mmCIF file of C-alpha atoms and ligand atoms in Angstrom:
data_model
loop_
_atom_site.group_PDB
_atom_site.id
_atom_site.type_symbol
_atom_site.label_atom_id
_atom_site.label_comp_id
_atom_site.label_asym_id
_atom_site.label_seq_id
_atom_site.Cartn_x
_atom_site.Cartn_y
_atom_site.Cartn_z
ATOM 1 C CA UNK T 205 0.000 0.000 0.000
ATOM 2 C CA UNK T 206 1.266 3.446 -0.879
ATOM 3 C CA UNK T 207 1.062 6.235 1.697
ATOM 4 C CA UNK T 208 0.676 9.740 0.309
ATOM 5 C CA UNK T 209 1.032 12.783 2.539
ATOM 6 C CA UNK T 210 -0.417 16.186 1.651
ATOM 7 C CA UNK T 211 2.495 18.377 0.552
ATOM 8 C CA UNK T 212 1.368 20.986 3.058
ATOM 9 C CA UNK T 213 0.916 19.810 6.636
ATOM 10 C CA UNK T 214 1.943 20.666 10.192
ATOM 11 C CA UNK T 215 1.272 23.983 11.923
ATOM 12 C CA UNK T 216 0.059 26.977 9.918
ATOM 13 C CA UNK T 217 1.739 30.375 10.283
ATOM 14 C CA UNK T 218 -0.828 31.682 12.816
ATOM 15 C CA UNK T 219 -0.571 28.645 15.085
ATOM 16 C CA UNK T 220 3.260 28.656 14.998
ATOM 17 C CA UNK T 221 3.201 32.332 15.885
ATOM 18 C CA UNK T 222 0.724 31.848 18.777
ATOM 19 C CA UNK T 223 2.819 29.038 20.283
ATOM 20 C CA UNK T 224 6.000 31.102 19.949
ATOM 21 C CA UNK T 225 4.332 34.071 21.690
ATOM 22 C CA UNK T 226 3.067 31.793 24.499
ATOM 23 C CA UNK T 227 6.503 30.204 24.959
ATOM 24 C CA UNK T 228 8.245 33.600 25.031
ATOM 25 C CA UNK T 229 5.723 34.841 27.613
ATOM 26 C CA UNK T 230 6.391 31.765 29.780
ATOM 27 C CA UNK T 231 10.144 32.240 29.411
ATOM 28 C CA UNK T 232 9.916 35.912 30.408
ATOM 29 C CA UNK T 233 7.850 35.066 33.498
ATOM 30 C CA UNK T 234 10.833 32.946 34.661
ATOM 31 C CA UNK T 235 8.565 30.311 36.154
ATOM 32 C CA UNK T 236 6.755 32.760 38.451
ATOM 33 C CA UNK T 237 3.450 31.379 37.209
ATOM 34 C CA UNK T 238 0.103 33.058 36.593
ATOM 35 C CA UNK T 239 0.420 32.783 32.813
ATOM 36 C CA UNK T 240 -2.828 31.732 31.231
ATOM 37 C CA UNK T 241 -4.204 31.171 27.779
ATOM 38 C CA UNK T 242 -7.771 32.254 27.209
ATOM 39 C CA UNK T 243 -9.298 28.857 26.414
ATOM 40 C CA UNK T 244 -6.844 26.398 24.796
ATOM 41 C CA UNK T 245 -4.133 28.332 22.904
ATOM 42 C CA UNK T 246 -4.713 26.064 19.882
ATOM 43 C CA UNK T 247 -7.215 23.299 19.202
ATOM 44 C CA UNK T 248 -4.836 20.411 19.770
ATOM 45 C CA UNK T 249 -5.039 18.663 23.186
ATOM 46 C CA UNK T 250 -1.514 17.172 22.968
ATOM 47 C CA UNK T 251 0.135 20.557 22.314
ATOM 48 C CA UNK T 252 -1.981 22.200 25.031
ATOM 49 C CA UNK T 253 -0.880 19.489 27.481
ATOM 50 C CA UNK T 254 2.815 20.017 26.551
ATOM 51 C CA UNK T 255 2.465 23.770 27.109
ATOM 52 C CA UNK T 256 0.698 23.232 30.432
ATOM 53 C CA UNK T 257 3.768 21.269 31.604
ATOM 54 C CA UNK T 258 5.787 24.418 30.858
ATOM 55 C CA UNK T 259 3.345 26.472 32.972
ATOM 56 C CA UNK T 260 0.639 27.726 30.593
ATOM 57 C CA UNK T 261 -2.698 27.306 32.349
ATOM 58 C CA UNK T 262 -5.982 27.240 30.445
ATOM 59 C CA UNK T 263 -8.396 29.919 31.641
ATOM 60 C CA UNK T 264 -12.041 29.183 30.863
ATOM 61 C CA UNK T 265 -13.685 31.650 33.238
ATOM 62 C CA UNK T 266 -12.184 35.119 33.556
ATOM 63 C CA UNK T 267 -13.919 35.614 36.923
ATOM 64 C CA UNK T 268 -11.285 33.223 38.293
ATOM 65 C CA UNK T 269 -8.271 35.407 37.466
ATOM 66 C CA UNK T 270 -7.036 38.363 39.500
ATOM 67 C CA UNK T 271 -3.391 38.694 38.509
ATOM 68 C CA UNK T 272 -0.892 37.589 35.899
ATOM 69 C CA UNK T 273 -1.005 37.580 32.117
ATOM 70 C CA UNK T 274 -3.441 36.130 29.602
ATOM 71 C CA UNK T 275 -2.337 35.044 26.140
ATOM 72 C CA UNK T 276 -5.122 35.500 23.575
ATOM 73 C CA UNK T 277 -5.210 32.575 21.138
ATOM 74 C CA UNK T 278 -4.842 32.829 17.354
ATOM 75 C CA UNK T 279 -8.675 32.952 17.149
ATOM 76 C CA UNK T 280 -8.859 36.263 19.017
ATOM 77 C CA UNK T 281 -11.185 37.136 21.904
ATOM 78 C CA UNK T 282 -14.540 38.955 22.078
ATOM 79 C CA UNK T 283 -14.339 42.681 22.840
ATOM 80 C CA UNK T 284 -16.268 42.411 26.144
ATOM 81 C CA UNK T 285 -13.813 39.756 27.386
ATOM 82 C CA UNK T 286 -10.809 41.968 26.546
ATOM 83 C CA UNK T 287 -12.518 44.911 28.306
ATOM 84 C CA UNK T 288 -13.139 42.837 31.430
ATOM 85 C CA UNK T 289 -9.498 41.696 31.516
ATOM 86 C CA UNK T 290 -8.335 45.300 31.118
ATOM 87 C CA UNK T 291 -10.602 46.400 33.991
ATOM 88 C CA UNK T 292 -9.009 43.730 36.174
ATOM 89 C CA UNK T 293 -5.585 45.113 35.125
ATOM 90 C CA UNK T 294 -4.547 41.717 33.755
ATOM 91 C CA UNK T 295 -1.703 41.855 31.235
ATOM 92 C CA UNK T 296 -2.958 40.911 27.772
ATOM 93 C CA UNK T 297 -0.578 39.196 25.353
ATOM 94 C CA UNK T 298 -2.277 39.189 21.967
ATOM 95 C CA UNK T 299 -1.466 36.194 19.757
ATOM 96 C CA UNK T 300 -4.443 36.708 17.426
ATOM 97 C CA UNK T 301 -3.451 35.604 13.913
ATOM 98 C CA UNK T 302 -2.901 38.602 11.582
ATOM 99 C CA UNK T 303 -5.277 36.989 9.045
ATOM 100 C CA UNK T 304 -8.015 36.864 11.688
ATOM 101 C CA UNK T 305 -7.186 40.493 12.545
ATOM 102 C CA UNK T 306 -7.590 41.363 8.875
ATOM 103 C CA UNK T 307 -11.154 39.991 9.013
ATOM 104 C CA UNK T 308 -11.739 42.145 12.140
ATOM 105 C CA UNK T 309 -10.601 45.221 10.197
ATOM 106 C CA UNK T 310 -13.016 44.457 7.343
ATOM 107 C CA UNK T 311 -15.889 44.055 9.822
ATOM 108 C CA UNK T 312 -14.975 47.317 11.604
ATOM 109 C CA UNK T 313 -14.938 49.139 8.280
ATOM 110 C CA UNK T 314 -18.291 47.669 7.188
ATOM 111 C CA UNK T 315 -19.820 48.625 10.517
ATOM 112 C CA UNK T 316 -18.482 52.193 10.241
ATOM 113 C CA UNK T 317 -20.046 52.467 6.764
ATOM 114 C CA UNK T 318 -23.454 51.335 7.994
ATOM 115 C CA UNK T 319 -23.479 47.764 6.676
ATOM 116 C CA UNK T 320 -25.236 44.939 8.431
ATOM 117 C CA UNK T 321 -22.481 42.356 8.947
ATOM 118 C CA UNK T 322 -23.087 38.656 8.337
ATOM 119 C CA UNK T 323 -20.434 36.200 9.494
ATOM 120 C CA UNK T 324 -20.595 32.739 7.950
ATOM 121 C CA UNK T 325 -19.049 30.145 10.237
ATOM 122 C CA UNK T 326 -19.521 27.971 13.324
ATOM 123 C CA UNK T 327 -21.595 30.064 15.710
ATOM 124 C CA UNK T 328 -19.849 28.876 18.877
ATOM 125 C CA UNK T 329 -16.294 29.013 17.492
ATOM 126 C CA UNK T 330 -14.147 31.611 19.343
ATOM 127 C CA UNK T 331 -13.186 33.308 16.065
ATOM 128 C CA UNK T 332 -16.827 33.759 15.017
ATOM 129 C CA UNK T 333 -17.857 34.962 18.489
ATOM 130 C CA UNK T 334 -15.048 37.520 18.294
ATOM 131 C CA UNK T 335 -16.059 38.679 14.788
ATOM 132 C CA UNK T 336 -19.672 39.068 15.962
ATOM 133 C CA UNK T 337 -18.507 41.128 18.944
ATOM 134 C CA UNK T 338 -16.584 43.412 16.553
ATOM 135 C CA UNK T 339 -19.701 43.687 14.337
ATOM 136 C CA UNK T 340 -21.761 44.845 17.341
ATOM 137 C CA UNK T 341 -25.532 45.075 17.431
ATOM 138 C CA UNK T 342 -27.567 44.291 14.299
ATOM 139 C CA UNK T 343 -28.253 47.588 12.500
ATOM 140 C CA UNK T 344 -31.171 46.289 10.350
ATOM 141 C CA UNK T 345 -29.511 48.078 7.454
ATOM 142 C CA UNK T 346 -30.416 46.953 3.914
ATOM 143 C CA UNK T 347 -26.715 47.167 3.019
ATOM 144 C CA UNK T 348 -25.123 43.816 3.797
ATOM 145 C CA UNK T 349 -21.440 42.920 4.210
ATOM 146 C CA UNK T 350 -20.496 39.234 4.319
ATOM 147 C CA UNK T 351 -17.323 37.720 5.755
ATOM 148 C CA UNK T 352 -16.303 34.142 6.481
ATOM 149 C CA UNK T 353 -14.663 32.394 9.389
ATOM 150 C CA UNK T 354 -11.064 31.994 8.164
ATOM 151 C CA UNK T 355 -11.259 28.192 8.284
ATOM 152 C CA UNK T 356 -14.588 27.689 6.479
ATOM 153 C CA UNK T 357 -14.676 25.567 3.352
ATOM 154 C CA UNK T 358 -15.322 27.394 0.122
ATOM 155 C CA UNK T 359 -18.418 25.242 -0.502
ATOM 156 C CA UNK T 360 -19.924 26.163 2.900
ATOM 157 C CA UNK T 361 -19.173 29.820 2.317
ATOM 158 C CA UNK T 362 -20.861 29.850 -1.092
ATOM 159 C CA UNK T 363 -23.862 28.005 0.382
ATOM 160 C CA UNK T 364 -24.072 30.564 3.205
ATOM 161 C CA UNK T 365 -23.823 33.494 0.789
ATOM 162 C CA UNK T 366 -26.680 32.158 -1.357
ATOM 163 C CA UNK T 367 -28.856 31.884 1.789
ATOM 164 C CA UNK T 368 -28.100 35.502 2.716
ATOM 165 C CA UNK T 369 -28.951 36.646 -0.827
ATOM 166 C CA UNK T 370 -32.508 35.331 -0.391
ATOM 167 C CA UNK T 371 -33.117 38.242 2.024
ATOM 168 C CA UNK T 372 -34.094 41.776 1.151
ATOM 169 C CA UNK T 373 -31.074 44.018 0.496
ATOM 170 C CA UNK T 374 -30.076 47.169 -1.353
ATOM 171 C CA UNK T 375 -26.383 46.356 -1.661
ATOM 172 C CA UNK T 376 -24.133 43.414 -0.853
ATOM 173 C CA UNK T 377 -20.366 43.318 -0.324
ATOM 174 C CA UNK T 378 -18.687 39.930 -0.097
ATOM 175 C CA UNK T 379 -15.169 39.408 1.258
ATOM 176 C CA UNK T 380 -13.214 36.219 0.886
ATOM 177 C CA UNK T 381 -11.671 35.973 4.347
ATOM 178 C CA UNK T 382 -10.934 32.253 4.115
ATOM 179 C CA UNK T 383 -7.233 31.956 4.901
ATOM 180 C CA UNK T 384 -4.957 30.682 2.107
ATOM 181 C CA UNK T 385 -3.464 27.973 4.277
ATOM 182 C CA UNK T 386 -6.897 26.502 5.010
ATOM 183 C CA UNK T 387 -7.982 26.768 1.369
ATOM 184 C CA UNK T 388 -4.784 25.056 0.189
ATOM 185 C CA UNK T 389 -5.225 22.130 2.594
ATOM 186 C CA UNK T 390 -8.767 21.643 1.296
ATOM 187 C CA UNK T 391 -7.518 21.593 -2.326
ATOM 188 C CA UNK T 392 -4.738 19.119 -1.450
ATOM 189 C CA UNK T 393 -7.263 16.909 0.360
ATOM 190 C CA UNK T 394 -9.469 16.801 -2.759
ATOM 191 C CA UNK T 395 -6.376 15.914 -4.828
ATOM 192 C CA UNK T 396 -5.508 12.963 -2.563
ATOM 193 C CA UNK T 397 -9.131 11.801 -2.642
ATOM 194 C CA UNK T 398 -8.720 11.251 -6.397
ATOM 195 C CA UNK T 399 -5.744 8.938 -5.835
ATOM 196 C CA UNK T 400 -6.391 7.170 -2.530
ATOM 197 C CA UNK T 401 -8.931 4.631 -1.308
ATOM 198 C CA UNK T 402 -8.529 5.399 2.384
ATOM 199 C CA UNK T 403 -7.925 8.768 4.043
ATOM 200 C CA UNK T 404 -6.584 9.643 7.475
ATOM 201 C CA UNK T 405 -7.139 13.157 8.803
ATOM 202 C CA UNK T 406 -4.812 14.085 11.671
ATOM 203 C CA UNK T 407 -5.736 16.770 14.184
ATOM 204 C CA UNK T 408 -7.597 17.759 17.335
ATOM 205 C CA UNK T 409 -11.231 16.688 17.514
ATOM 206 C CA UNK T 410 -11.992 20.250 18.671
ATOM 207 C CA UNK T 411 -10.239 21.772 15.631
ATOM 208 C CA UNK T 412 -12.791 23.262 13.214
ATOM 209 C CA UNK T 413 -10.471 23.184 10.183
ATOM 210 C CA UNK T 414 -9.486 19.549 10.861
ATOM 211 C CA UNK T 415 -13.165 18.581 11.089
ATOM 212 C CA UNK T 416 -13.773 20.438 7.821
ATOM 213 C CA UNK T 417 -11.074 18.330 6.088
ATOM 214 C CA UNK T 418 -12.686 15.220 7.534
ATOM 215 C CA UNK T 419 -16.118 16.338 6.228
ATOM 216 C CA UNK T 420 -14.641 16.812 2.720
ATOM 217 C CA UNK T 421 -13.212 13.267 2.895
ATOM 218 C CA UNK T 422 -16.446 11.702 4.176
ATOM 219 C CA UNK T 423 -18.613 13.488 1.603
ATOM 220 C CA UNK T 424 -16.437 12.019 -1.171
ATOM 221 C CA UNK T 425 -17.441 8.468 -0.176
ATOM 222 C CA UNK T 426 -13.804 7.358 0.339
ATOM 223 C CA UNK T 427 -13.277 5.464 3.660
ATOM 224 C CA UNK T 428 -12.017 8.191 5.994
ATOM 225 C CA UNK T 429 -10.881 8.363 9.604
ATOM 226 C CA UNK T 430 -10.093 11.233 11.968
ATOM 227 C CA UNK T 431 -7.236 10.582 14.412
ATOM 228 C CA UNK T 432 -5.540 12.790 16.985
ATOM 229 C CA UNK T 433 -2.423 10.631 17.349
ATOM 230 C CA UNK T 434 -0.993 7.370 16.011
ATOM 231 C CA UNK T 435 -2.621 5.437 18.875
ATOM 232 C CA UNK T 436 -6.060 6.017 17.304
ATOM 233 C CA UNK T 437 -5.078 4.082 14.144
ATOM 234 C CA UNK T 438 -6.663 0.658 13.524
ATOM 235 C CA UNK T 439 -5.002 -1.993 11.352
ATOM 236 C CA UNK T 440 -8.325 -3.072 9.838
ATOM 237 C CA UNK T 441 -8.803 0.330 8.127
ATOM 238 C CA UNK T 442 -6.002 -0.471 5.683
ATOM 239 C CA UNK T 443 -6.747 -4.079 4.768
ATOM 240 C CA UNK T 444 -6.782 -4.533 0.951
ATOM 241 C CA UNK T 445 -6.326 -0.776 0.385
ATOM 242 C CA UNK T 446 -3.960 0.427 -2.323
ATOM 243 C CA UNK T 447 -3.276 3.999 -1.257
ATOM 244 C CA UNK T 448 -3.667 5.803 2.067
ATOM 245 C CA UNK T 449 -3.818 9.601 1.988
ATOM 246 C CA UNK T 450 -2.771 11.593 5.061
ATOM 247 C CA UNK T 451 -3.821 15.210 5.636
ATOM 248 C CA UNK T 452 -3.642 17.356 8.761
ATOM 249 C CA UNK T 453 -5.288 20.387 10.300
ATOM 250 C CA UNK T 454 -3.488 23.667 10.897
ATOM 251 C CA UNK T 455 -2.951 22.976 14.613
ATOM 252 C CA UNK T 456 -1.361 19.548 14.169
ATOM 253 C CA UNK T 457 2.403 19.373 14.801
ATOM 254 C CA UNK T 458 4.617 17.915 12.050
ATOM 255 C CA UNK T 459 5.924 15.358 14.549
ATOM 256 C CA UNK T 460 2.403 13.950 15.097
ATOM 257 C CA UNK T 461 1.845 13.635 11.328
ATOM 258 C CA UNK T 462 5.218 11.867 10.938
ATOM 259 C CA UNK T 463 4.393 9.345 13.695
ATOM 260 C CA UNK T 464 0.988 8.615 12.136
ATOM 261 C CA UNK T 465 2.605 8.076 8.720
ATOM 262 C CA UNK T 466 5.307 5.805 10.177
ATOM 263 C CA UNK T 467 2.712 3.670 11.942
ATOM 264 C CA UNK T 468 0.564 3.374 8.805
ATOM 265 C CA UNK T 469 3.647 2.298 6.826
HETATM 266 S S1 SF4 I 772 -5.650 28.838 9.803
HETATM 267 FE FE1 SF4 I 772 -5.066 30.741 8.791
HETATM 268 S S2 SF4 I 772 -6.202 32.313 9.896
HETATM 269 FE FE2 SF4 I 772 -6.218 30.502 11.184
HETATM 270 S S3 SF4 I 772 -4.443 30.726 12.533
HETATM 271 FE FE3 SF4 I 772 -3.761 29.552 10.758
HETATM 272 S S4 SF4 I 772 -2.911 31.089 9.342
HETATM 273 FE FE4 SF4 I 772 -4.186 32.168 10.834
#
């Protein structure tokens, strides 16, 4: 059986940057503690566990913090949460991905120009909640501006846009805020689906972009499996298969992908 790996895998730019910022913050604190990430710094439990061993604690409820520093993940944080941290005089270390920030800037601009902002994405995802907080209250304007969660699939985005267009509007502006890295992984996944008869998607179960890759694989009808680490692999998945394709989400370390590939081989 051949094993084919997507030519683009491992951490994306924004995740690498967020981890580097978190590690530098830990290093600067010289082990004095009280360094938190607002929710998991990335959606990969193994990486979050490694960082927690170095001292990065996951903060899920900001009422529980009174001192120290909070690292904002690559997804960003809602405006009211940032305001509450500032009021508590907690140091904020912003690791929001610049591509996510770019989407914030578009939303701010639309809002300032009187557009009603529509965000197409997973409602409960931190990035979408942050974008909605930037958009503020619904203006009921007939001018509509549409943006996407950076990790949406193109197909979902187009579907969402066509739903929005069924409403009454006087003007519509559409921005492609899907990040290139995410889009490229989706294209590479489709490419491997043409060649392989079994697919393995590597990444956190809580990672939206990993789940999206898995959805693309499942929808194709090719036998597909989502694993977080090599220990999730089952021998039976590969019996009488000719080609296994391996793709990974943007928050999956290269080392995890390599171990999965080695075990499949
Ligand atoms: S997937 Fe794209 S937008 Fe999201 S953190 Fe990575 S580089 Fe940034």
